[in-house]
Every structure is written in C-alpha cells, then in structure tokens.
Coordinates of C-alpha atoms (C1' of nucleotides) in Angstrom, one line a residue:
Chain A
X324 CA 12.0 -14.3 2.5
X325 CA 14.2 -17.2 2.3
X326 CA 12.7 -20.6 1.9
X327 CA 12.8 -23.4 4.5
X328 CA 13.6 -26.1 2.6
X329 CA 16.7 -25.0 1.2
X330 CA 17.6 -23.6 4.8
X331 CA 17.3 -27.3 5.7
X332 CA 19.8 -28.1 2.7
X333 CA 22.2 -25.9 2.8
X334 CA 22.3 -24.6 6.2
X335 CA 25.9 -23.8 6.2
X336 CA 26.1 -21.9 2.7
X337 CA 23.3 -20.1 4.5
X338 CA 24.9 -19.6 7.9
X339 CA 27.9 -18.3 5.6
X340 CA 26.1 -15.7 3.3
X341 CA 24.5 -14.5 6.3
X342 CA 27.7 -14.2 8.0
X343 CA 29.5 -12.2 5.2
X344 CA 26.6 -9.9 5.7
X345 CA 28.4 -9.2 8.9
X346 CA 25.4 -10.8 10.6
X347 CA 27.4 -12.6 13.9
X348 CA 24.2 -14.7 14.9
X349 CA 23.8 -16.1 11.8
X350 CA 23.7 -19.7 12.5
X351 CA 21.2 -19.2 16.0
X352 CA 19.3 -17.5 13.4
X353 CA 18.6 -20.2 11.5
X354 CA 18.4 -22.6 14.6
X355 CA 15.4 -20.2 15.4
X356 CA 13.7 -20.7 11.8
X357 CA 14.5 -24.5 12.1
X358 CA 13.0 -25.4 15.1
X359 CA 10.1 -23.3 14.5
X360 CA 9.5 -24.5 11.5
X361 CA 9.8 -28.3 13.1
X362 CA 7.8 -27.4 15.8
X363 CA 5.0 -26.2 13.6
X364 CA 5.2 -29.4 11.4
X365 CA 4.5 -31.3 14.9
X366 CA 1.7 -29.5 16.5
X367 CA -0.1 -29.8 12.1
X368 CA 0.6 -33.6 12.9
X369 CA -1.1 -33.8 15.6
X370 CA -3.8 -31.4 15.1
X371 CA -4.7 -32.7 11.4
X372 CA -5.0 -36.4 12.9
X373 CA -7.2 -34.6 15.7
X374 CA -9.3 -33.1 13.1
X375 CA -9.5 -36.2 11.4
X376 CA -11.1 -38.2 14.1
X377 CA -13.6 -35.2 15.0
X378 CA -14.5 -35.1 11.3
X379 CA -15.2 -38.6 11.7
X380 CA -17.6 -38.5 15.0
X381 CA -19.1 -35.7 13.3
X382 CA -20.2 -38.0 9.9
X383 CA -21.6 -40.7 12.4
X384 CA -23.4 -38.5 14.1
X385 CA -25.2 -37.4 10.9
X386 CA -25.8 -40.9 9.7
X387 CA -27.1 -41.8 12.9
X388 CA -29.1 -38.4 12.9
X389 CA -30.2 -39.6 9.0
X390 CA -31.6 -43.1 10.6
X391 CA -33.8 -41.2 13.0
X392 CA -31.5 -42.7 16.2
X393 CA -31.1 -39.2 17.9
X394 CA -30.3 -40.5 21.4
X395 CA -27.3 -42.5 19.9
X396 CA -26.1 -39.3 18.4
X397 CA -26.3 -37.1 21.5
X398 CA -24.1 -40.1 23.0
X399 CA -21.9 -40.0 20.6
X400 CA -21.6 -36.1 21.4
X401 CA -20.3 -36.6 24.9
X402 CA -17.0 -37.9 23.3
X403 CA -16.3 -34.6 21.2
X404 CA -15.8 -32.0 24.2
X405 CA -12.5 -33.0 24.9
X406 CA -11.2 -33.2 21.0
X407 CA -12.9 -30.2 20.8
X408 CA -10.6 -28.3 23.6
X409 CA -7.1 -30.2 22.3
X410 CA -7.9 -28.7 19.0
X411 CA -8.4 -25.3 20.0
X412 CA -5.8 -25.3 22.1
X413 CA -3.6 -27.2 18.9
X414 CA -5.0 -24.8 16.6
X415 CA -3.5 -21.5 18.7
X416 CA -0.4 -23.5 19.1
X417 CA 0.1 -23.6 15.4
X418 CA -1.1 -20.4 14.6
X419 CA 1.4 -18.8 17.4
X420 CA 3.7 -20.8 16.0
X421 CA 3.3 -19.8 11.9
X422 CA 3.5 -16.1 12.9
X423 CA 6.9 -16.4 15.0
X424 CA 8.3 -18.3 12.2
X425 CA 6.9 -15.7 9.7
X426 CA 8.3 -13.0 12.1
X427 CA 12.0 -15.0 11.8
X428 CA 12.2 -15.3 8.2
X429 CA 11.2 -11.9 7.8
X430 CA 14.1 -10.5 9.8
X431 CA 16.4 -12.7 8.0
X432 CA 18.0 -10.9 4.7
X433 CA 18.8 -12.3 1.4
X434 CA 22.1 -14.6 0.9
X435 CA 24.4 -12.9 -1.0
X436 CA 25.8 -14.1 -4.3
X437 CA 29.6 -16.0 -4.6
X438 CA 30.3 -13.0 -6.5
X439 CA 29.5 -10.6 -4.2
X440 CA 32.6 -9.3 -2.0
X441 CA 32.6 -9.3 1.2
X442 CA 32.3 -5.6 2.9
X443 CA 31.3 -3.0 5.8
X444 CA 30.7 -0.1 4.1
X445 CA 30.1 1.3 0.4
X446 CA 34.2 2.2 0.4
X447 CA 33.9 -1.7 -0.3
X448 CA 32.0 -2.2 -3.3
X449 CA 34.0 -3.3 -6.5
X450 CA 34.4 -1.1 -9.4
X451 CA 33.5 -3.4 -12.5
X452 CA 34.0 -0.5 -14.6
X453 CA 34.6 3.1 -15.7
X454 CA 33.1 4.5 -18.9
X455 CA 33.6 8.2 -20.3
X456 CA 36.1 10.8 -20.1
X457 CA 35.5 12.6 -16.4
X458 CA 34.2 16.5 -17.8
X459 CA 37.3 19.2 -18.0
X460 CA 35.6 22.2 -16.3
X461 CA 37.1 25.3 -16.3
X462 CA 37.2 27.1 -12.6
X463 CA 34.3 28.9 -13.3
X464 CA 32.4 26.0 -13.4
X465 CA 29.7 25.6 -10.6
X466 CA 27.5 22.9 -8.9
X467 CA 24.2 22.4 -10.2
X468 CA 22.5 24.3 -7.2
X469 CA 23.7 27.3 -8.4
X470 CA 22.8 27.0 -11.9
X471 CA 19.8 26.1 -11.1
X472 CA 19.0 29.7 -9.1
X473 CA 20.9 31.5 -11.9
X474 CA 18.7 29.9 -14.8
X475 CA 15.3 29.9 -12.6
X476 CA 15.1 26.2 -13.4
X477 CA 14.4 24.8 -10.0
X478 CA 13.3 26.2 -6.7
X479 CA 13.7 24.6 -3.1
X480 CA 12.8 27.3 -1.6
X481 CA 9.3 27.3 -3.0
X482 CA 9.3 23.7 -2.0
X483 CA 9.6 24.3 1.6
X484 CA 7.4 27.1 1.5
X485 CA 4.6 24.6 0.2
X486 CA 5.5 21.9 1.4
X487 CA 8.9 21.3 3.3
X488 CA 12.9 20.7 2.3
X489 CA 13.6 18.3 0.0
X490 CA 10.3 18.8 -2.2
X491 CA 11.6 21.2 -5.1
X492 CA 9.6 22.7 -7.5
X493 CA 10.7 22.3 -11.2
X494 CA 10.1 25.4 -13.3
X495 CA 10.2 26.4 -17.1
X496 CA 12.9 24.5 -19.0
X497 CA 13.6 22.6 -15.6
X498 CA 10.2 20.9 -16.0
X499 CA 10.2 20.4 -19.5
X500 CA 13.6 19.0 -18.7
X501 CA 12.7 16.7 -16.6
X502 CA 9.6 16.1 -18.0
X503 CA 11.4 14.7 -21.1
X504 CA 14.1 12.8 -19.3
X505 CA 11.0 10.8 -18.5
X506 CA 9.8 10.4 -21.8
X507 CA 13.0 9.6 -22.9
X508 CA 13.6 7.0 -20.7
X509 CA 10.1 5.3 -21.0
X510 CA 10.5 5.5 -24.5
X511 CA 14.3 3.6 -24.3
X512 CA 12.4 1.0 -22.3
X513 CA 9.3 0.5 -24.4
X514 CA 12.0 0.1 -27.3
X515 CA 13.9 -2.6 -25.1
X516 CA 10.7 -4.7 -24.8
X517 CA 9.1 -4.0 -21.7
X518 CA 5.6 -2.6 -21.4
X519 CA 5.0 0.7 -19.4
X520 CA 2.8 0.8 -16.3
X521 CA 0.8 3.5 -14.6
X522 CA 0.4 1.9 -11.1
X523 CA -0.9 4.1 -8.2
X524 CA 1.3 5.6 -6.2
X525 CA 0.2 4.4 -2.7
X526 CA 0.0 1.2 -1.5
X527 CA -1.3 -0.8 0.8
X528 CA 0.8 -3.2 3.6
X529 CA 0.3 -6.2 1.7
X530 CA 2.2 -4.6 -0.8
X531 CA 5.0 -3.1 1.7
X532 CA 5.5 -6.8 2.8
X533 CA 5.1 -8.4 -0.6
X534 CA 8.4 -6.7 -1.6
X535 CA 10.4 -6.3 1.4
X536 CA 9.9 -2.5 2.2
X537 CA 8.1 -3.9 5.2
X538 CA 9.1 -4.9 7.9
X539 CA 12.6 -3.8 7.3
X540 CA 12.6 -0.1 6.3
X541 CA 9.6 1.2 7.7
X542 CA 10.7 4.6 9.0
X543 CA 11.6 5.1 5.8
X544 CA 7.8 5.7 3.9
X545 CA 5.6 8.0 4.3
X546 CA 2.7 6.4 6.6
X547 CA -1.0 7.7 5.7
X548 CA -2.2 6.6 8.9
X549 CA -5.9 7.3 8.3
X550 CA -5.7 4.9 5.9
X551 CA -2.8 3.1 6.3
X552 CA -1.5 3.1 3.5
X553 CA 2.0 3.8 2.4
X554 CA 3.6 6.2 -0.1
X555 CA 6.0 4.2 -2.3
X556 CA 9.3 4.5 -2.3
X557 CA 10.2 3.6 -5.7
X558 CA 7.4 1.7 -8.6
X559 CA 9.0 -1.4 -7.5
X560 CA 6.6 -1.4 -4.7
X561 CA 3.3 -1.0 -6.6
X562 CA 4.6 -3.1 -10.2
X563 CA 6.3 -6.4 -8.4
X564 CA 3.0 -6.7 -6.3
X565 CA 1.2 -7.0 -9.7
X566 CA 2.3 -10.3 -9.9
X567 CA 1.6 -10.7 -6.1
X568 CA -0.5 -14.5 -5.7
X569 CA -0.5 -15.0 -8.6
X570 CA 0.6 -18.1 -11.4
X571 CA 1.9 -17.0 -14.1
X572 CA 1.9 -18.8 -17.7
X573 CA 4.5 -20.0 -19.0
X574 CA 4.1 -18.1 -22.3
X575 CA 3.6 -14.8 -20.5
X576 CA 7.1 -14.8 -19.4
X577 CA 9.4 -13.4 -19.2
X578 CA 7.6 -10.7 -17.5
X579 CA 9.2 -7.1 -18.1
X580 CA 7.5 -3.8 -17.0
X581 CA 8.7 -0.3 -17.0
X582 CA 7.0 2.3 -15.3
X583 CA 6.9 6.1 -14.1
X584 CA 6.5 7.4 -10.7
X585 CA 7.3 10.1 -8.2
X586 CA 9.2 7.9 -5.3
X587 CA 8.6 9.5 -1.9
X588 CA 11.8 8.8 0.8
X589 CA 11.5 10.2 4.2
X590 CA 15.4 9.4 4.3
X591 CA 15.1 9.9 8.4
X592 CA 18.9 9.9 9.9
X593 CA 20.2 10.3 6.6
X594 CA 20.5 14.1 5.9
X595 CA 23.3 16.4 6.0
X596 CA 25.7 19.1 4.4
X597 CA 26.8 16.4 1.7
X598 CA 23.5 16.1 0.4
X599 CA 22.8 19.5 -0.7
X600 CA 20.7 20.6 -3.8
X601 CA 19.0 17.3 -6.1
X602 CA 21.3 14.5 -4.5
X603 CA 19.3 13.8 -2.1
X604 CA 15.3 14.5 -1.9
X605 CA 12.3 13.2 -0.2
X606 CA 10.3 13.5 -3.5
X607 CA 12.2 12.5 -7.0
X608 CA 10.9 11.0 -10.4
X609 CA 11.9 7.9 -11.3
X610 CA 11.6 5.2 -14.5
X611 CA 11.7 1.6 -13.2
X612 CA 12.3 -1.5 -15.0
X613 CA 10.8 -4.7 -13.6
X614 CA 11.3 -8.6 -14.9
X615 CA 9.9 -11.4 -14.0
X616 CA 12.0 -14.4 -15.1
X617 CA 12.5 -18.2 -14.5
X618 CA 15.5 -18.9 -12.1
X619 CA 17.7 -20.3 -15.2
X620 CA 17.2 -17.2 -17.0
X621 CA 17.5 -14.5 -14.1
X622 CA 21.0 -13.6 -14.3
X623 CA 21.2 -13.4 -18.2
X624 CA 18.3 -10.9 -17.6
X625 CA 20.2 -9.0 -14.9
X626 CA 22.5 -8.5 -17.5
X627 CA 20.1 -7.0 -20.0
X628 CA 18.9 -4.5 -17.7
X629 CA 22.4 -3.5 -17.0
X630 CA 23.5 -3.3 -20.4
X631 CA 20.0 -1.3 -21.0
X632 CA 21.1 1.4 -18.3
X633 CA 24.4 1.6 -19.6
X634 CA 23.1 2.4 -22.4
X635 CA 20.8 5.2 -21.6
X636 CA 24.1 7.1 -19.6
X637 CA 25.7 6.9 -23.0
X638 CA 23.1 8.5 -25.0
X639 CA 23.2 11.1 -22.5
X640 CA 27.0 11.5 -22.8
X641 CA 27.3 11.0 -19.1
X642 CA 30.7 9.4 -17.4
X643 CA 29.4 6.8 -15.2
X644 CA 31.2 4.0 -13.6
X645 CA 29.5 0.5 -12.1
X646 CA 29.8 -0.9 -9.2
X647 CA 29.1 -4.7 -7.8
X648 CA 28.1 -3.8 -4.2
X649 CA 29.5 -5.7 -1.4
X650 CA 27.9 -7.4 1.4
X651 CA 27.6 -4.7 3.9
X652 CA 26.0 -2.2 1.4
X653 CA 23.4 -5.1 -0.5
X654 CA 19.9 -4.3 -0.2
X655 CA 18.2 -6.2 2.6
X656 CA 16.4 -8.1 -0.2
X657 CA 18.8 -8.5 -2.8
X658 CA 21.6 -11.8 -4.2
X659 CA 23.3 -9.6 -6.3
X660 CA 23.0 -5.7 -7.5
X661 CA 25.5 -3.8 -9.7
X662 CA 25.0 0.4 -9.1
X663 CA 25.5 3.2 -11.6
X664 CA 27.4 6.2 -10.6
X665 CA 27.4 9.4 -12.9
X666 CA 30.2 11.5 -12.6
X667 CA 28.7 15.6 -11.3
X668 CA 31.5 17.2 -12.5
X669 CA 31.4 20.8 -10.7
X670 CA 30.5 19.2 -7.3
X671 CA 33.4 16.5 -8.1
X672 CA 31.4 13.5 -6.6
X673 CA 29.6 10.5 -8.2
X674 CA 26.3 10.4 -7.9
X675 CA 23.8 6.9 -7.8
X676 CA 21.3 7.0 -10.5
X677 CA 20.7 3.4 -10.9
X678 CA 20.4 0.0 -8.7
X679 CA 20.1 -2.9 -10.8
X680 CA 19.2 -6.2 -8.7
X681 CA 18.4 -10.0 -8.9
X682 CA 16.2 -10.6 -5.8
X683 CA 15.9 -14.3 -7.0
X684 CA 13.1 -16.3 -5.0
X685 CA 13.3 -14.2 -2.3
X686 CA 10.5 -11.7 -2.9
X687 CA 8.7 -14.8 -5.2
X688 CA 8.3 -15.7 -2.0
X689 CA 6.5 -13.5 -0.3
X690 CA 4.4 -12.8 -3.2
X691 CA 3.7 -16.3 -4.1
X692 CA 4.7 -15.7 -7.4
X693 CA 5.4 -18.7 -9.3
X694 CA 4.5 -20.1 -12.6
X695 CA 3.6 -24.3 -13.8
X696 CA 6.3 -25.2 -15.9
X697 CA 5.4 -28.4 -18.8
X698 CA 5.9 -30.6 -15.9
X699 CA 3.0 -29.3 -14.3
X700 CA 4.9 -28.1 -11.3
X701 CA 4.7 -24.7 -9.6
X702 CA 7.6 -23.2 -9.0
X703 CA 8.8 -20.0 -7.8
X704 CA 10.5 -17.1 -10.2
X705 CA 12.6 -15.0 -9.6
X706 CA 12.3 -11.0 -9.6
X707 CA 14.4 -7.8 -10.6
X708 CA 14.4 -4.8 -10.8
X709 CA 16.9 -1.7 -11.7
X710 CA 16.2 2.2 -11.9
X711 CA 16.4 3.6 -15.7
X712 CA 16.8 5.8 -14.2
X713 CA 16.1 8.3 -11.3
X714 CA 15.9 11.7 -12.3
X715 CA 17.3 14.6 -10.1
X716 CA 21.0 12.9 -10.0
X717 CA 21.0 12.5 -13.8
X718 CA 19.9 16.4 -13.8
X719 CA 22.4 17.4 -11.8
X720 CA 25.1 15.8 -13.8
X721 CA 23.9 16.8 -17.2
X722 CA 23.8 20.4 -15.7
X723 CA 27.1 20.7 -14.4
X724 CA 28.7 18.9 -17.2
X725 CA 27.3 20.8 -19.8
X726 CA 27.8 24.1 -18.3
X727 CA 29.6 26.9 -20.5
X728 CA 29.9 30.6 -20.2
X729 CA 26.5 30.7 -22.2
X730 CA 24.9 28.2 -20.5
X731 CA 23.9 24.2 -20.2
X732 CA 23.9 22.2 -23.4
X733 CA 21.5 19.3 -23.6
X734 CA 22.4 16.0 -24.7
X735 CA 21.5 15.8 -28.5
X736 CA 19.4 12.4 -27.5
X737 CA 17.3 14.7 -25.6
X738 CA 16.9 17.6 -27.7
X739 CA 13.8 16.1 -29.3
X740 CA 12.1 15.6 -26.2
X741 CA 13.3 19.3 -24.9
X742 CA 12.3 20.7 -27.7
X743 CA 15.5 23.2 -26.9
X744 CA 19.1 22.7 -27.1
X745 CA 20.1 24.9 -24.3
X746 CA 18.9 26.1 -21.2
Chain B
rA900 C1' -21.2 9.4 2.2
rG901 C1' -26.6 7.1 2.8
rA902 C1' -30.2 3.0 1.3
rG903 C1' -30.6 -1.8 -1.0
rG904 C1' -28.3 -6.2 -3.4
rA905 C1' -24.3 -9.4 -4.3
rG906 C1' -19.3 -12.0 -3.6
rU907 C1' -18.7 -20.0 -5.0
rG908 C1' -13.1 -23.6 -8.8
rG909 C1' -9.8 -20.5 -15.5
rC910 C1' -14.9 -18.5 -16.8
rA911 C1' -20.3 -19.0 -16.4
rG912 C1' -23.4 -20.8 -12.7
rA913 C1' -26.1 -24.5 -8.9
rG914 C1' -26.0 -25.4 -4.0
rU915 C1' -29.5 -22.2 2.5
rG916 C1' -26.8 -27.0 8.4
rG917 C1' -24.7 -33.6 7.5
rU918 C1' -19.8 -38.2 2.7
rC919 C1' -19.8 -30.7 -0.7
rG920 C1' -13.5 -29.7 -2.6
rA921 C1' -18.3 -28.6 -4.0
rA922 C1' -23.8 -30.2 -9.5
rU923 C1' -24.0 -28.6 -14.5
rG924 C1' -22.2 -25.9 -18.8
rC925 C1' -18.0 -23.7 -21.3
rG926 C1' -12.8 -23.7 -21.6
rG927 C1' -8.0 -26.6 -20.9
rU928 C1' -5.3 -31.5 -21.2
rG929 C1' -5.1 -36.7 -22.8
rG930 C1' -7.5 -40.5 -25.6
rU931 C1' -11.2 -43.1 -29.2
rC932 C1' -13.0 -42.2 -34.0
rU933 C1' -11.0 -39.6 -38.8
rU934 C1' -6.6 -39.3 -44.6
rG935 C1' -6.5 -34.6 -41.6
rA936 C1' -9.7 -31.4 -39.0
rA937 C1' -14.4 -30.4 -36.9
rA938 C1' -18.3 -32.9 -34.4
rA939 C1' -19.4 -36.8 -31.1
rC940 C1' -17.9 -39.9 -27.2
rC941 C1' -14.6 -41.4 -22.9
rA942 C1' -11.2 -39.8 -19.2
rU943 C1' -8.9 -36.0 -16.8
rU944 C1' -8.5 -30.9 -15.2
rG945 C1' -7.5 -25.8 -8.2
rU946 C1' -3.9 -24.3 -4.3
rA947 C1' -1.2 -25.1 0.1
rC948 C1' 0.5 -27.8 4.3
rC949 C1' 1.7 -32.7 6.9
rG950 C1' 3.3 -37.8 5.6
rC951 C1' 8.6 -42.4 2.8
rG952 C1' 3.8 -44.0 1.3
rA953 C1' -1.2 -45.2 1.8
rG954 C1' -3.4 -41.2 3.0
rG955 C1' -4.7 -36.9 6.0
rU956 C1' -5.8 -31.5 6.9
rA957 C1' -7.2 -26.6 5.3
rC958 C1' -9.3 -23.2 1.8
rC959 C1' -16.6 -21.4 -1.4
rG960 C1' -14.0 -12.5 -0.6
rG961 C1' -10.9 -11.6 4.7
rG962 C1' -11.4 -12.3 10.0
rG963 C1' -14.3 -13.9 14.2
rG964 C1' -18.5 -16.7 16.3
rU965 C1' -22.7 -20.5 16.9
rU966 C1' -22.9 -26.1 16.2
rC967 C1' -21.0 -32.8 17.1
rG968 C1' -20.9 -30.8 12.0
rA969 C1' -21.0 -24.4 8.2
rA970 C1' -20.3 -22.7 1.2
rU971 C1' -25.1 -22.7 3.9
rC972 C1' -26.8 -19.4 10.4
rC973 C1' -24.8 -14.8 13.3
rC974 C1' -21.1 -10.6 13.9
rU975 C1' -17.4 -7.6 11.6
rC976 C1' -14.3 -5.8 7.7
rC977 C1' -13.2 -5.5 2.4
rU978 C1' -14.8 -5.4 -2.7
rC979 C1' -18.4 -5.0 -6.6
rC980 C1' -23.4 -3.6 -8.5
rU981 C1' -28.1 -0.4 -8.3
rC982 C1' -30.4 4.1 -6.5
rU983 C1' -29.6 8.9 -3.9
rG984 C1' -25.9 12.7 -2.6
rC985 C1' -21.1 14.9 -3.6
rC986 C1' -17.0 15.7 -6.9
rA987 C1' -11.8 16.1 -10.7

RNA sequence: AGAGGAGUGGCAGAGUGGUCGAAUGCGGUGGUCUUGAAAACCAUUGUACCGCGAGGUACCGGGGGUUCGAAUCCCUCCUCCUCUGCCA
C-alpha cells in the first residue's frame, strides 16, 4: 500500500498517477487517507499523554503501597476512574480509526510510472518490441487443441470428468513435456543467480494481504473455507511473503528466488469462446522469479529479469513481442510491468506468457520488508516479480509452431530435457 | 485427534502483580591496551508510533479480560515439545 508520508509530499503527483489510472476520485481519495491519518495522529496525542499520567498515579500508588500508607493509595485511586474511561473510549477511537485508514490505503492502487502510457484497455499498451520471424504455416496447419487430441498428449475432457473444465490432464509426451519445460526453466534461472524454492501451495490471509491478492481480487482464489486458507494464484503469493516482517541484511541482498508451482485461477467473469483449449485454465504450471532489491537498484533489476525472459523465448525459438502495459491494464499493485506475448501461430493470436513487474515499496509495505542500511536506518525495499514462464501458453505455441505433416518438433534447447525430439 | 508441558530481546536464559523494555551470558558495534591479532577491560547494541525538541506511548506467541498497575493472574486462539492414536 502506498505510504503516508510521501502522500503528504507529493499529493498531486499522487492525485495524478491515480488519475491516469482512470480513477476520477483520486484526489477525495487521498483527502480520505489524509485526514484519517491526521485524525489518528490526534486521538495517539491525546491518548499517549492520558496514558502517561495514569502510568504515573499508578507508580505513586505503588510507592505509597511500598511505604505501608495503603489508605493514601486507595485515595489516590478515586482519581483514576475517569482517566480510565477517556482512555478506553481514546483507545477504540484510535483503533476505529487505524483500521478505516488501513481499509483506505488498501483500496488505493499503485502510482504508475512516468513511463507508463496512459490507457483504458489492453488495445493500449505499447509495443517496445517484436522479436522473431511470425511461423509460415501451411493451411493444414491446426491450433494446438487439435494436436493435442490427435497426439493423445492432453485431455480436457478427463479433466472435467475428475475434476471440472479448465483442469486438463497431461499425458505421455505431453507430461514429460511439460514436465521438462519446468526443468528447463528452473534450470535457466538457477543459472541466472537466483535460488529455487519449494513453497506450499496454500496460503494463509496474511499472505493474501501481504502481497496484494487480498483485498483486491478475492473472487479470484480458490477459498478453503474450513480452513481458510487460500490457493495461490501464482508463487508470488507464497515466496514474497518469505520476506514478510522481516529485516533483511544488507549482505543478503539482493534477494532473488525462483520457484515452481501449480497456480490455481478461478478466472470468474472471465471465460468464453476466445479462451479455448490451454490459453486460458483454472490450474496451470508456472516458474516464478522473485527479487528483492534496494530502491536504487530496482529498475536495473527489472531489467535483468526481462532480459532473462527474453532470453528463455529465444532458446525456445519462439516469436514473442513486449509490451509496456498502460495504465488501465497495470496490475492493481504494480509502478511499472512489461508483458511477453508469444506468437500461437495456427490459432493466429498472441498469447501472455510472462508479466514482469517492479512493485517498488508498495508490497514492502505491507510486508514490512525492509533492510538497515550502514547508516543504521531501516528502510523499505522494493519487490518484483516476473513469470519465467507460465507453461500451457508456451505449449501451445511451441505446438503449433512446430507442427509438420509428421508431427511437432521440439526446440533443440529442450530436447535434453524431453529426452525426444518429436512428439 | 487425545493427555501433559512450553512459548521472553540476534541466540541462550532469568524474571510469578509495582520504576521490567526487561537480569545475566554469548554474539554484534565502537573504544582502551597491542607492532598486529587474541585475551582482558570500558561503552554501546530491538521495533513501531506521536513530538521541532526535551521527551512520551506501545510491544515479553496473537486476541480478549481482571487490576490503580500485568512478562507475571484468568479466558481464548495459534505454534512447538513429550506420550498415546492415526497416516503418505
């Protein structure tokens, strides 16, 4: 969540970033914060100089308790009742107070960067770039849903008979397929310096908040009510929250974690006839990278991480183009995020496979993640995180790409981790 | 899952109602001494909020309660340990 103090600042760059967010209330919405925020400072004011004075009665009483003088001490009581009520009554004030502020800041998003153009809708991002030659498919060619049937590779339909659409099963050469685009890309990353991760799966809602999932998108987990806790949406969830209270020393950073998970997406509202066969699941692998970096540093490292994706799509030979997301498509919690898009050739269509972002303070926040620089100062750090990469996307494009009247050709990168050539 | 025990500062470990934010030891930092190092000695060493500052307030697993006053008593939840049961 944003931070007070450079609300009170910089109010208007605020009130602007908001604003090119397409957020019309921006500036009540930070009117809100502010006077919350002073109106909390007040009521602590009053209430710690309350406190004060009781904690004062209370030390004569024991010295006069200590000298034996108990009926000056029970006089001495009689002046405490009313403190006691003000401070109660100071104390829910306050605490009212804190949570309503809390509540505010949560609903507010993250400002976006200067680079960052403004924007509805994802027909407004800006294409940075466009790498690869876009496949030459002959007509024959066909979209990975039907390959997939005629090479017994991957079946929905078991998936729904299990469990329900959107969970496929992977079967044969499609799981050792996918199976080593993981290894593959875990490998990449343990190459690239960051160390790999096995976090649980399910969280709990200190994690949901820690990260932003919570409050903001929660129709969009899986709830285990009985426990409530949550499914995770992607292995930022469960690998940020690592670092969730705690200080960090300054030679452990920079912080940079990769890790493999199944992400669960209950994607409510979201499904239709465009999102037929892997583009779209409620159950898909994924390979995360995660750093933790000081603010100086944070955008150097968004870099790396992009250059790092980058280079996984071109040891897969896959077109891919970036993107520098506008306003109106930015993640709720994001400054600045740059997508891949590969190029599914039979289906014609680009499809996501990676989200690279620099969250900067604004989950440091909420985690109260920070670090004690050689001035002795705790400051906050600043997170990010990018897919490398999610599965089912990459699948499909490799699939239709690679398609030939004999088959699917795999990436010679990945051969080694197939242990086949073609499928 | 049942019975019992325990959760204190970076770690270890005192403290069972009154200057306790908390003894002591280890560790960390600065210094004295030393050619240098070790040892020894001295000092310092948590986080957050409020305040221009002096200073104040809160925090002894989380939450609630009793009391003028709680690390200390009560309730509740969580976690860990031991025994019993179950289980990949």
């Amino acid at each position: 969540m944003l931070l007070v103090s450079q609300i009170i600042a910089e109010k208007s760059r605020f009130v602007a970033g908001l604003e090119k967010r397409g957020i019309k209330d921006a500036e009540s919405m930070l009117d809100e914060v502010l006077a919350l925020d002073k109106k909390r400072k007040n009521t602590q004011q009053e209430l710690d100089q309350n406190l004060a004075e009781a904690n004062s009665i209370s030390r004569q009483i024991g010295a006069l308790m200590k000298e034996g003088k108990r009926d000056e001490a029970e006089v001495v009581k009689t002046k405490t009742a009313e403190l006691r009520s003000r401070n109660k009554e100071l104390a829910e004030i306050k605490e009212s107070t804190q949570e309503a502020l809390k509540a505010a800041l949560y609903n507010i998003p993250n400002i976006p960067h200067d680079s960052v153009p403004k924007g509805l809708t994802d027909e407004d991002n800006e294409l940075v770039e466009t790498v690869g030659d876009l496949p030459d498919l002959p007509e024959s060619a066909v979209p990975h849903w039907d390959l997939i049937k005629k090479h017994d590779i991957i079946d929905f339909d078991l998936g729904i008979k299990i469990t329900g659409a959107g969970f496929p099963v992977y079967k044969g050469k499609g799981a050792r397929f996918q199976r080593a685009l993981v290894n593959f890309f875990l490998d990449q990353a343990a190459a690239a310096g960051y160390g790999e991760i096995q976090p649980p799966i399910v969280v709990n809602e200190a994690s949901g908040y820690g990260t932003g999932q919570l409050p903001d998108k929660e129709g969009q987990m899986y709830h285990i009510t009985v426990e409530d806790l949550y499914l995770i949406p992607t292995a930022e969830v469960p690998i940020t929250n690592l670092y969730r209270d705690v200080i960090v020393q300054e030679d452990q950073l920079p912080v940079k974690h990769v890790g493999f998970t199944p992400c669960f997406r209950r994607e409510a509202g979201s499904w239709g006839a465009h999102v037929r066969g892997l583009n779209r699941l409620h159950q898909f692998d994924k390979v995360e990278i995660v750093q933790v970096r000081k603010a100086e540093e944070s955008y150097d490292a968004l870099t790396e991480m992009c250059e790092h994706v980058a280079g996984l799509l071109n040891k897969l030979e896959l077109p891919y183009r970036i993107l520098r997301l506008c306003s109106g498509d930015l993640g709720f919690t994001s400054v600045l995020t740059y997508d891949f898009e590969v190029y599914s050739g039979a289906q014609k269509k680009w499809l996501e496979v990676s989200s690279v972002s620099n969250f900067e303070t604004y989950q440091a926040n909420r985690l109260k993640l920070r670090y004690k620089g050689a001035d002795k100062k705790t400051q906050l750090l600043h997170t990010l995180n990018g897919s490398a990469m999610a599965l089912p996307r990459i699948m499909a494009a490799i699939l239709e790409n690679n398609q030939d009247a004999e088959g699917i050709r795999m990436p010679d990168a990945l051969v080694p981790y197939t242990g086949f050539d073609r499928i």
